[in-house]
PDB file of C-alpha atoms in Angstrom:
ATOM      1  CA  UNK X   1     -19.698  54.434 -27.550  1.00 81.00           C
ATOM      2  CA  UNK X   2     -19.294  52.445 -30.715  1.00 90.00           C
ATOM      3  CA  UNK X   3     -18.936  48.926 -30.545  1.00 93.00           C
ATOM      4  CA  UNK X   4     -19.547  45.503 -32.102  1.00 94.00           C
ATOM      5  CA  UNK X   5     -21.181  42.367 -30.757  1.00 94.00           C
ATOM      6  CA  UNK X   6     -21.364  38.715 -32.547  1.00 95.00           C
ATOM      7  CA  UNK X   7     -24.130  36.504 -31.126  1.00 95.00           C
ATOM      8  CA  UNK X   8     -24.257  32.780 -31.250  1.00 93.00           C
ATOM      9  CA  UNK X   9     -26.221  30.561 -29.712  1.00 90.00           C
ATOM     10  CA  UNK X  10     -26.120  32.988 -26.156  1.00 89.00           C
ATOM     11  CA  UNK X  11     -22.960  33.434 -26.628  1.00 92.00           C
ATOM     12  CA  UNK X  12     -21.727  37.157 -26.770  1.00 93.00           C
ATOM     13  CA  UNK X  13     -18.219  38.681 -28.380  1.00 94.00           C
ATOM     14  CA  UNK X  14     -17.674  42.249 -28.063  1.00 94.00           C
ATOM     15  CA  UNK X  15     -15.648  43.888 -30.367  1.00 94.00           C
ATOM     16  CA  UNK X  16     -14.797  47.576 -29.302  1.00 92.00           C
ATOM     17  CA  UNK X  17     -14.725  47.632 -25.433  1.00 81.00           C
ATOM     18  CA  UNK X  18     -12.587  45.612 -23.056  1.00 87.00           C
ATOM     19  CA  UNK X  19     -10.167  42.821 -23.653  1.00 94.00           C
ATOM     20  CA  UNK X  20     -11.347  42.954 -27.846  1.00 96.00           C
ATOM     21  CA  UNK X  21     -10.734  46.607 -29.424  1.00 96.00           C
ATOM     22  CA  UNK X  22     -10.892  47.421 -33.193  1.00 95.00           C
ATOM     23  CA  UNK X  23      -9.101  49.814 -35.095  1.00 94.00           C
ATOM     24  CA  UNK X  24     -10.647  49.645 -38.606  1.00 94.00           C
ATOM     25  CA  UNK X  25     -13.581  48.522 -39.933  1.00 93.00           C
ATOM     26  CA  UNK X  26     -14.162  48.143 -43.857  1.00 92.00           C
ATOM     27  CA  UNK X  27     -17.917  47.351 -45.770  1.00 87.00           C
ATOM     28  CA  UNK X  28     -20.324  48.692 -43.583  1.00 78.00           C
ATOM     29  CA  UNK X  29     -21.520  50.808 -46.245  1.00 77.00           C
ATOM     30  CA  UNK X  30     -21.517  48.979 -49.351  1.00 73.00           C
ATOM     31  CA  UNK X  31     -24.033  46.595 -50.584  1.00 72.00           C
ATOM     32  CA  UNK X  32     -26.161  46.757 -53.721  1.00 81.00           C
ATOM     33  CA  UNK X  33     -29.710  46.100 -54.009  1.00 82.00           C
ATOM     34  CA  UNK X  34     -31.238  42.891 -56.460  1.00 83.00           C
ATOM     35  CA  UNK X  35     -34.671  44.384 -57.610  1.00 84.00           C
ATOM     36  CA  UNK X  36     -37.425  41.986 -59.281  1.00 84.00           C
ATOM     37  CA  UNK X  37     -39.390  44.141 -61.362  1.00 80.00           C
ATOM     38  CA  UNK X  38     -42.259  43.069 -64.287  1.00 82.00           C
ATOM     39  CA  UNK X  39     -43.159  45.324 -67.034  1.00 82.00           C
ATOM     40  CA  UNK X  40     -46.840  45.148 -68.779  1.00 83.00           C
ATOM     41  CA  UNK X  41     -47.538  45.628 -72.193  1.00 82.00           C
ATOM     42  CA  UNK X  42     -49.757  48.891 -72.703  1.00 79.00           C
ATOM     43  CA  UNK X  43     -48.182  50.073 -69.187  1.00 76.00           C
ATOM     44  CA  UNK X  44     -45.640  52.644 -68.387  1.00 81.00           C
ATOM     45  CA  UNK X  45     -42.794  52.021 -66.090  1.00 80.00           C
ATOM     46  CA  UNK X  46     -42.242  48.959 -63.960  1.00 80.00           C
ATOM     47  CA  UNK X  47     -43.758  47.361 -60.960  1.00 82.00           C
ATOM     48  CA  UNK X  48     -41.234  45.909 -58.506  1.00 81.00           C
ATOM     49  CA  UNK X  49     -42.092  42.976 -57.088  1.00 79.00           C
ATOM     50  CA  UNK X  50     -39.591  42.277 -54.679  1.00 84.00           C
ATOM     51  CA  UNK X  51     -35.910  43.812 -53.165  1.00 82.00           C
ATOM     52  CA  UNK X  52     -33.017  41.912 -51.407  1.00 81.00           C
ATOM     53  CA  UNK X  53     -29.903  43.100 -50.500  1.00 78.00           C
ATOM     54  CA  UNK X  54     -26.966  41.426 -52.081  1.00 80.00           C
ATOM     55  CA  UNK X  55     -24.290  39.868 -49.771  1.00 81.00           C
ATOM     56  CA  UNK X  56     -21.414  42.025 -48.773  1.00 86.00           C
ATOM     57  CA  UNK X  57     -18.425  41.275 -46.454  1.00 91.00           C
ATOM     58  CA  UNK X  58     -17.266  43.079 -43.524  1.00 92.00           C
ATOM     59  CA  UNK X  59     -13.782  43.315 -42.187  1.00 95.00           C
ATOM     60  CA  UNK X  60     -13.292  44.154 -38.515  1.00 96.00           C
ATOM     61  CA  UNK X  61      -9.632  44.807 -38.003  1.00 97.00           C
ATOM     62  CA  UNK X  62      -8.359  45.128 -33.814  1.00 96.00           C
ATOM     63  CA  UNK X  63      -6.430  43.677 -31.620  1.00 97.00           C
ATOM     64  CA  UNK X  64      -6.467  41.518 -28.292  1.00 97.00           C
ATOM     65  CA  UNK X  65      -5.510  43.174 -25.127  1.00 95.00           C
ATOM     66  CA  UNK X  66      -4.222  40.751 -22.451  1.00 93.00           C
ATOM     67  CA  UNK X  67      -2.039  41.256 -19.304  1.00 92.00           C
ATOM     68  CA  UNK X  68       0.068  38.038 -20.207  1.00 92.00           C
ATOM     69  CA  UNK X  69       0.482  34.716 -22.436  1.00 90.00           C
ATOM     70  CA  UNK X  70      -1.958  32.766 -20.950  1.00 94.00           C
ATOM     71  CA  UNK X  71      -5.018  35.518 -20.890  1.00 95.00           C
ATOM     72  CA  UNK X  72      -3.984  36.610 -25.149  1.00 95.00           C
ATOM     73  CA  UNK X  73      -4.797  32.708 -25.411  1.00 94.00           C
ATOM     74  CA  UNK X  74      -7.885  32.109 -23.549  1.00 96.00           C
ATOM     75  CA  UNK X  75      -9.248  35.064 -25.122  1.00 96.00           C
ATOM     76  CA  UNK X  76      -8.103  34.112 -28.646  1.00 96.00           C
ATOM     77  CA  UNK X  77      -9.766  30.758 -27.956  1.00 96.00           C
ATOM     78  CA  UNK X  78     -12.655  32.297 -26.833  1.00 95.00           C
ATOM     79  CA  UNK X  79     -12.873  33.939 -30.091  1.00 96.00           C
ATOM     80  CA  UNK X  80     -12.178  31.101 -32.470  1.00 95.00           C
ATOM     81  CA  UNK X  81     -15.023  29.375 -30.163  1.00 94.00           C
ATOM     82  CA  UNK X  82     -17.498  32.192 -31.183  1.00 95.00           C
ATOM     83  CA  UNK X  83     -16.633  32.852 -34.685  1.00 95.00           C
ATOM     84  CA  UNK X  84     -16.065  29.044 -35.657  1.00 90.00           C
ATOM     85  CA  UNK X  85     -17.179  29.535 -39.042  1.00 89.00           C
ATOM     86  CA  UNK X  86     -19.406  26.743 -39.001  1.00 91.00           C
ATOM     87  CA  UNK X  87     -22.524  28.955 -37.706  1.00 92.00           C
ATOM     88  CA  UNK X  88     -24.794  31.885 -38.695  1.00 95.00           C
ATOM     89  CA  UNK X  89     -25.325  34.447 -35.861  1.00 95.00           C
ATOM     90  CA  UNK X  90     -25.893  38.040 -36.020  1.00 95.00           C
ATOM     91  CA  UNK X  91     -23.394  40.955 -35.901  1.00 95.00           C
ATOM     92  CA  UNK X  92     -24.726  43.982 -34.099  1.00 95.00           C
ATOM     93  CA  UNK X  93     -23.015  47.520 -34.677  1.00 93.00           C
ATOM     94  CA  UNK X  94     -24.291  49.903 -31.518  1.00 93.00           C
ATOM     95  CA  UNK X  95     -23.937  53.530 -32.141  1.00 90.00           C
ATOM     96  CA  UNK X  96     -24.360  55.188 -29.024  1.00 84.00           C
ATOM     97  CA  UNK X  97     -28.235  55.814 -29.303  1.00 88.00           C
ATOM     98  CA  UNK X  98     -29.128  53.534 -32.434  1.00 93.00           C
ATOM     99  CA  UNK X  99     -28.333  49.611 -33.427  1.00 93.00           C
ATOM    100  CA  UNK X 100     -28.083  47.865 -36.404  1.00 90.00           C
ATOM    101  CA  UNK X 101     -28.049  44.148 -37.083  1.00 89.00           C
ATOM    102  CA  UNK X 102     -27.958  41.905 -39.515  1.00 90.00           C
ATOM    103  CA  UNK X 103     -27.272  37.970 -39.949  1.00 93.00           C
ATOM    104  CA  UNK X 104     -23.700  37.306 -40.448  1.00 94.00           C
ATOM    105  CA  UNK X 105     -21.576  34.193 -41.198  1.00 95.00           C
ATOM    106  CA  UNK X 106     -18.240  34.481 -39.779  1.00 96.00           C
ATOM    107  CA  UNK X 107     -14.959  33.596 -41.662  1.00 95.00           C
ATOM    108  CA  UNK X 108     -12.332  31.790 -39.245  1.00 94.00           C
ATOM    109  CA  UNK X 109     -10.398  34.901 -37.481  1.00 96.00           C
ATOM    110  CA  UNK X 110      -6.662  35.752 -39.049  1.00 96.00           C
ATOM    111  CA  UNK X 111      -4.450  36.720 -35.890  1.00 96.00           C
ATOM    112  CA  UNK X 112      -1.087  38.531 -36.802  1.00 95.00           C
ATOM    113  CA  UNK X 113       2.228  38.467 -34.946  1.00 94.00           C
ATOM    114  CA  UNK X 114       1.753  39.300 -31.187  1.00 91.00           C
ATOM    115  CA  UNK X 115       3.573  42.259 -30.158  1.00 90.00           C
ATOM    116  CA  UNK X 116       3.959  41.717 -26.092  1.00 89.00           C
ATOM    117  CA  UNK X 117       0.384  42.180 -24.563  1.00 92.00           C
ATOM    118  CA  UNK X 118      -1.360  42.419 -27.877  1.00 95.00           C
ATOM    119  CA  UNK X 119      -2.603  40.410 -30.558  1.00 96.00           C
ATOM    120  CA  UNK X 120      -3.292  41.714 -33.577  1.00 97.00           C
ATOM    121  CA  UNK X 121      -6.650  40.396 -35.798  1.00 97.00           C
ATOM    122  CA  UNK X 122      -9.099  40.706 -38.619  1.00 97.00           C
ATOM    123  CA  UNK X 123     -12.523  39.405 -39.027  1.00 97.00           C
ATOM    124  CA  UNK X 124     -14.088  38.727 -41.992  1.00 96.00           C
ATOM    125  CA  UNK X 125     -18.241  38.851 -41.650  1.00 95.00           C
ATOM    126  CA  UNK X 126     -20.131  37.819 -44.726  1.00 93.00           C
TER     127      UNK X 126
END
């Protein structure tokens, strides 16, 4: 089962299984690479020195799933709690078998028009 999970401070958000569900998710695999490299005189090629990925942003796009008004708005509180903006945490993407992670700083979540028991969202994870 694929899912997401934003940690802060304890605090868990899954993305992909129960009352959050995605439907689209955009940047996972972009990214460039910033190489430091010196060159000698009376030396061929180049010794790198150091590698760092560059920042990239990813955009988790889903929906809240509640069984009436007040549930859709203790969950979207919930979220806005968690992904404050404020706070670095880390974003974990499980894959079944395998798990990646990485740091992430949240952007404040955009919530679309609520269609009855669901509330449309996108998060933006730089």
């Amino acid at each position: 089962m694929e899912y997401f999970e934003f940690i802060l401070d304890g605090e868990r958000l899954h993305i992909g299984m129960g009352k959050y569900m995605y439907t689209s998710v955009e940047g996972l695999n972009d990214g460039t690479i910033t190489r430091q490299s010196n060159q000698y005189a009376n030396m061929d090629g180049v010794e790198y020195t150091e590698s760092l990925y560059e920042p990239r942003l990813v955009t988790i796009n889903g929906y809240i799933r509640g069984s009436n008004d007040e549930e859709i708005l203790k969950l979207r509180q919930k979220m806005l709690n968690i992904l404050n903006g404020k706070k670095q945490g880390n974003l974990v993407y499980h894959t079944g078998s395998h798990e990646y992670f990485s740091p992430a700083m949240p952007d404040l979540p955009v919530f679309g028009e609520r269609v009855q028991n669901i509330l449309p969202f996108a998060l933006y994870f730089n």
